[in-house]
Coordinates of C-alpha atoms and ligand atoms in Angstrom, one line a residue:
M15 CA -9.0 114.4 11.3
T16 CA -6.4 111.6 11.6
D17 CA -7.7 108.3 10.4
W18 CA -5.4 105.4 11.2
N19 CA -7.1 103.4 8.4
D20 CA -5.2 105.6 6.0
H21 CA -1.9 104.4 7.5
V22 CA -2.6 100.8 6.4
E23 CA -1.2 99.7 3.0
R24 CA -3.4 96.7 2.8
V25 CA -5.6 94.5 5.1
L26 CA -3.9 91.2 5.9
L27 CA -6.7 89.7 8.1
S28 CA -10.2 91.1 8.1
E29 CA -12.4 91.0 11.1
A30 CA -14.3 88.0 9.6
E31 CA -11.0 86.1 8.9
I32 CA -9.8 86.7 12.4
K33 CA -13.1 85.3 13.8
E34 CA -12.7 82.2 11.7
I35 CA -9.1 81.7 12.8
I36 CA -10.1 82.1 16.5
E37 CA -12.9 79.5 16.2
K38 CA -10.5 77.0 14.7
L39 CA -7.9 77.7 17.5
A40 CA -10.5 77.4 20.2
R41 CA -11.7 74.0 18.9
K42 CA -8.1 72.7 18.8
I43 CA -7.3 73.9 22.3
E44 CA -10.5 72.4 23.7
N45 CA -9.6 69.1 22.1
D46 CA -6.1 69.0 23.6
Y47 CA -6.8 69.8 27.3
S48 CA -8.8 67.3 29.4
D49 CA -11.8 68.8 31.2
K50 CA -10.2 68.1 34.6
E51 CA -7.3 70.4 34.0
N52 CA -6.9 73.9 35.4
I53 CA -6.2 76.1 32.5
V54 CA -5.0 79.7 32.9
L55 CA -4.8 81.9 29.8
V56 CA -1.8 84.2 30.4
G57 CA -2.1 87.3 28.1
I58 CA 1.0 89.2 27.3
L59 CA 0.3 92.9 27.6
K60 CA -0.5 94.9 25.7
G61 CA -0.6 93.4 22.2
S62 CA -2.5 90.3 23.0
V63 CA -5.5 92.0 24.7
T64 CA -7.8 92.0 21.7
F65 CA -6.9 88.4 20.7
L66 CA -7.3 87.2 24.3
S67 CA -10.7 88.8 24.8
D68 CA -12.0 87.1 21.6
L69 CA -10.3 83.7 22.3
M70 CA -11.5 83.4 25.9
R71 CA -15.1 83.9 24.7
A72 CA -14.7 81.3 21.9
L73 CA -13.4 78.7 24.3
R74 CA -16.0 76.3 25.6
I75 CA -13.9 75.0 28.5
P76 CA -13.4 76.7 31.8
A77 CA -10.2 78.8 32.0
Q78 CA -8.9 81.5 34.3
V79 CA -7.3 84.6 32.9
D80 CA -4.1 86.4 34.0
F81 CA -1.6 88.8 32.6
M82 CA 2.1 89.5 32.3
R83 CA 3.9 92.4 30.8
V84 CA 7.4 92.1 29.3
S85 CA 9.7 94.6 27.6
S86 CA 12.4 93.7 25.2
Y87 CA 14.7 96.7 24.7
G88 CA 14.9 97.5 21.0
D89 CA 13.3 100.0 18.6
A90 CA 9.7 99.9 17.6
T91 CA 10.0 97.2 14.9
T92 CA 12.7 94.9 16.4
S93 CA 13.3 93.3 19.7
S94 CA 16.8 92.9 21.2
G95 CA 16.4 89.6 22.8
N96 CA 16.7 90.9 26.4
V97 CA 13.4 90.0 27.9
N98 CA 12.4 91.9 31.0
I99 CA 9.4 91.0 33.1
I100 CA 7.6 94.2 34.1
L101 CA 4.5 92.6 35.5
D102 CA 4.6 89.0 36.7
I103 CA 1.8 86.6 37.6
N104 CA 1.4 85.8 41.3
R105 CA -0.5 82.6 41.7
K106 CA -1.1 80.4 44.7
N107 CA -1.6 77.1 42.9
L108 CA 0.9 77.2 40.0
P109 CA 1.9 73.5 40.4
S110 CA -1.6 72.4 39.5
E111 CA -2.1 74.9 36.7
N112 CA -1.6 74.5 33.0
L113 CA -0.6 77.9 31.6
L114 CA -1.5 78.8 28.0
I115 CA 0.4 82.0 27.1
V116 CA -1.6 84.1 24.7
E117 CA 0.6 86.2 22.4
D118 CA -0.2 88.5 19.4
I119 CA 2.7 87.6 17.2
V120 CA 5.9 85.6 17.2
D121 CA 8.9 87.2 15.5
S122 CA 12.4 86.3 16.7
G123 CA 10.8 83.8 19.1
R124 CA 12.9 85.2 22.0
T125 CA 10.0 86.5 24.1
L126 CA 8.1 83.2 24.1
K127 CA 11.1 81.0 24.5
Y128 CA 12.2 83.0 27.5
L129 CA 8.7 83.0 29.0
V130 CA 8.1 79.3 28.7
T131 CA 11.3 78.5 30.5
Y132 CA 10.7 81.1 33.1
L133 CA 7.1 79.9 33.9
L134 CA 8.2 76.3 34.0
N135 CA 11.0 77.2 36.4
K136 CA 8.5 79.1 38.5
G137 CA 6.6 75.8 39.0
A138 CA 3.7 75.7 36.5
K139 CA 2.4 72.2 35.7
S140 CA 2.6 72.9 32.0
V141 CA 3.2 75.8 29.7
R142 CA 2.0 76.1 26.1
T143 CA 1.6 79.1 23.8
V144 CA -1.0 80.3 21.4
T145 CA -0.3 83.1 19.0
L146 CA -2.5 84.8 16.5
L147 CA 0.3 85.4 14.0
D148 CA 3.7 83.9 13.4
K149 CA 6.5 85.1 11.2
P150 CA 8.6 81.9 10.9
D151 CA 11.2 83.5 8.6
R152 CA 12.2 86.0 11.3
R153 CA 13.1 83.3 13.9
E154 CA 16.4 83.8 15.7
V155 CA 16.0 81.1 18.3
D156 CA 14.5 77.6 18.0
Y157 CA 11.0 78.0 19.2
T158 CA 7.7 76.7 17.8
P159 CA 4.3 77.7 19.4
E160 CA 1.8 74.9 19.9
Y161 CA -1.0 76.9 18.4
V162 CA -0.6 79.3 15.5
G163 CA -3.5 81.2 14.0
K164 CA -1.8 82.2 10.8
Q165 CA 1.7 82.3 9.5
I166 CA 2.6 85.5 7.7
E167 CA 5.4 86.8 5.6
N168 CA 7.9 89.3 6.9
H169 CA 5.8 92.5 7.0
F170 CA 5.3 94.8 9.9
V171 CA 1.7 94.5 10.9
I172 CA -0.6 96.7 13.0
G173 CA -4.1 96.6 14.4
Y174 CA -6.2 94.2 16.5
G175 CA -3.9 95.0 19.4
L176 CA -0.7 95.2 17.5
D177 CA 1.1 98.5 17.6
Y178 CA 3.8 100.6 16.0
G179 CA 5.1 103.0 18.6
E180 CA 2.0 102.4 20.7
K181 CA -0.3 103.5 17.9
Y182 CA -2.9 101.5 15.8
R183 CA -3.9 98.9 18.5
T184 CA -7.5 100.0 18.2
L185 CA -7.9 99.1 14.5
P186 CA -10.3 96.1 14.4
Y187 CA -8.4 94.2 11.7
V188 CA -4.7 93.3 11.0
G189 CA -3.0 95.4 8.3
V190 CA 0.4 96.0 6.8
I191 CA 1.6 99.4 7.8
K192 CA 2.6 101.8 4.9
P193 CA 6.4 101.3 4.6
E194 CA 7.0 105.1 4.5
L195 CA 5.7 105.3 8.1
I196 CA 8.4 103.1 9.5
Ligands
IMP207 P1 9.9 88.3 19.5 O1 10.4 88.2 20.9 O2 11.0 88.8 18.6 O3 9.3 87.0 19.0 O4 8.9 89.5 19.5 C1 7.6 89.4 19.7 C2 7.0 90.7 20.0 O5 7.5 91.7 19.0 C3 5.5 90.8 19.8 O6 4.9 90.5 21.1 C4 5.2 92.2 19.4 O7 5.1 93.1 20.5 C5 6.5 92.6 18.6 N1 6.3 92.4 17.1 C6 6.9 91.6 16.3 N2 6.5 91.8 15.0 C7 5.5 92.7 15.1 C8 4.7 93.3 14.1 O8 4.7 93.0 12.9 N3 3.8 94.3 14.5 C9 3.7 94.6 15.8 N4 4.5 94.1 16.8 C10 5.4 93.1 16.4
MG208 MG1 4.0 92.6 22.0

């Protein structure tokens, strides 16, 4: 039987480590938003689903949840920089809403840089981003997320929502994929 655990070279973040990171992020986020603000967590499908579902339950302030889906043409390990919106949010009260984009990982920075500008132009009151992982060495555009769970080196990682060719999202931890599989 295929076991995706065998496709992992090493575990980068265990389930316990992820939990700790998310608790810290939640406390920071709670601290930064006033309790009168309308907060909407905007998960970027599909990679952020696992992170979003844990983060939203760790947050002790009210927040709504919505989703977007984007595609950036490229192969499985790189993105081309052309960001396409496949599923958009459709909200009635955007001018009163503070959007917090929830992303799995920031690489070139193109996806988030594009989305922040897009959502501000669409009329959101504010737009910030939280990412579980960040690979700052891979940055191609000037973009810094407000909340970063953990900075990592330039490895291709899988699990906890992150995929390689749509596989491995269901692994409960973040691991480095065996290089021979790429
Ligand atoms: P960016 O626009 O180059 O910052 O790309 C970010 C997107 O690339 C993420 O949402 C992921 O879908 C994907 N990505 C980048 N690095 C990895 C990785 O190591 N594993 C899985 N997906 C990744
Ligand atoms: Mg993604």
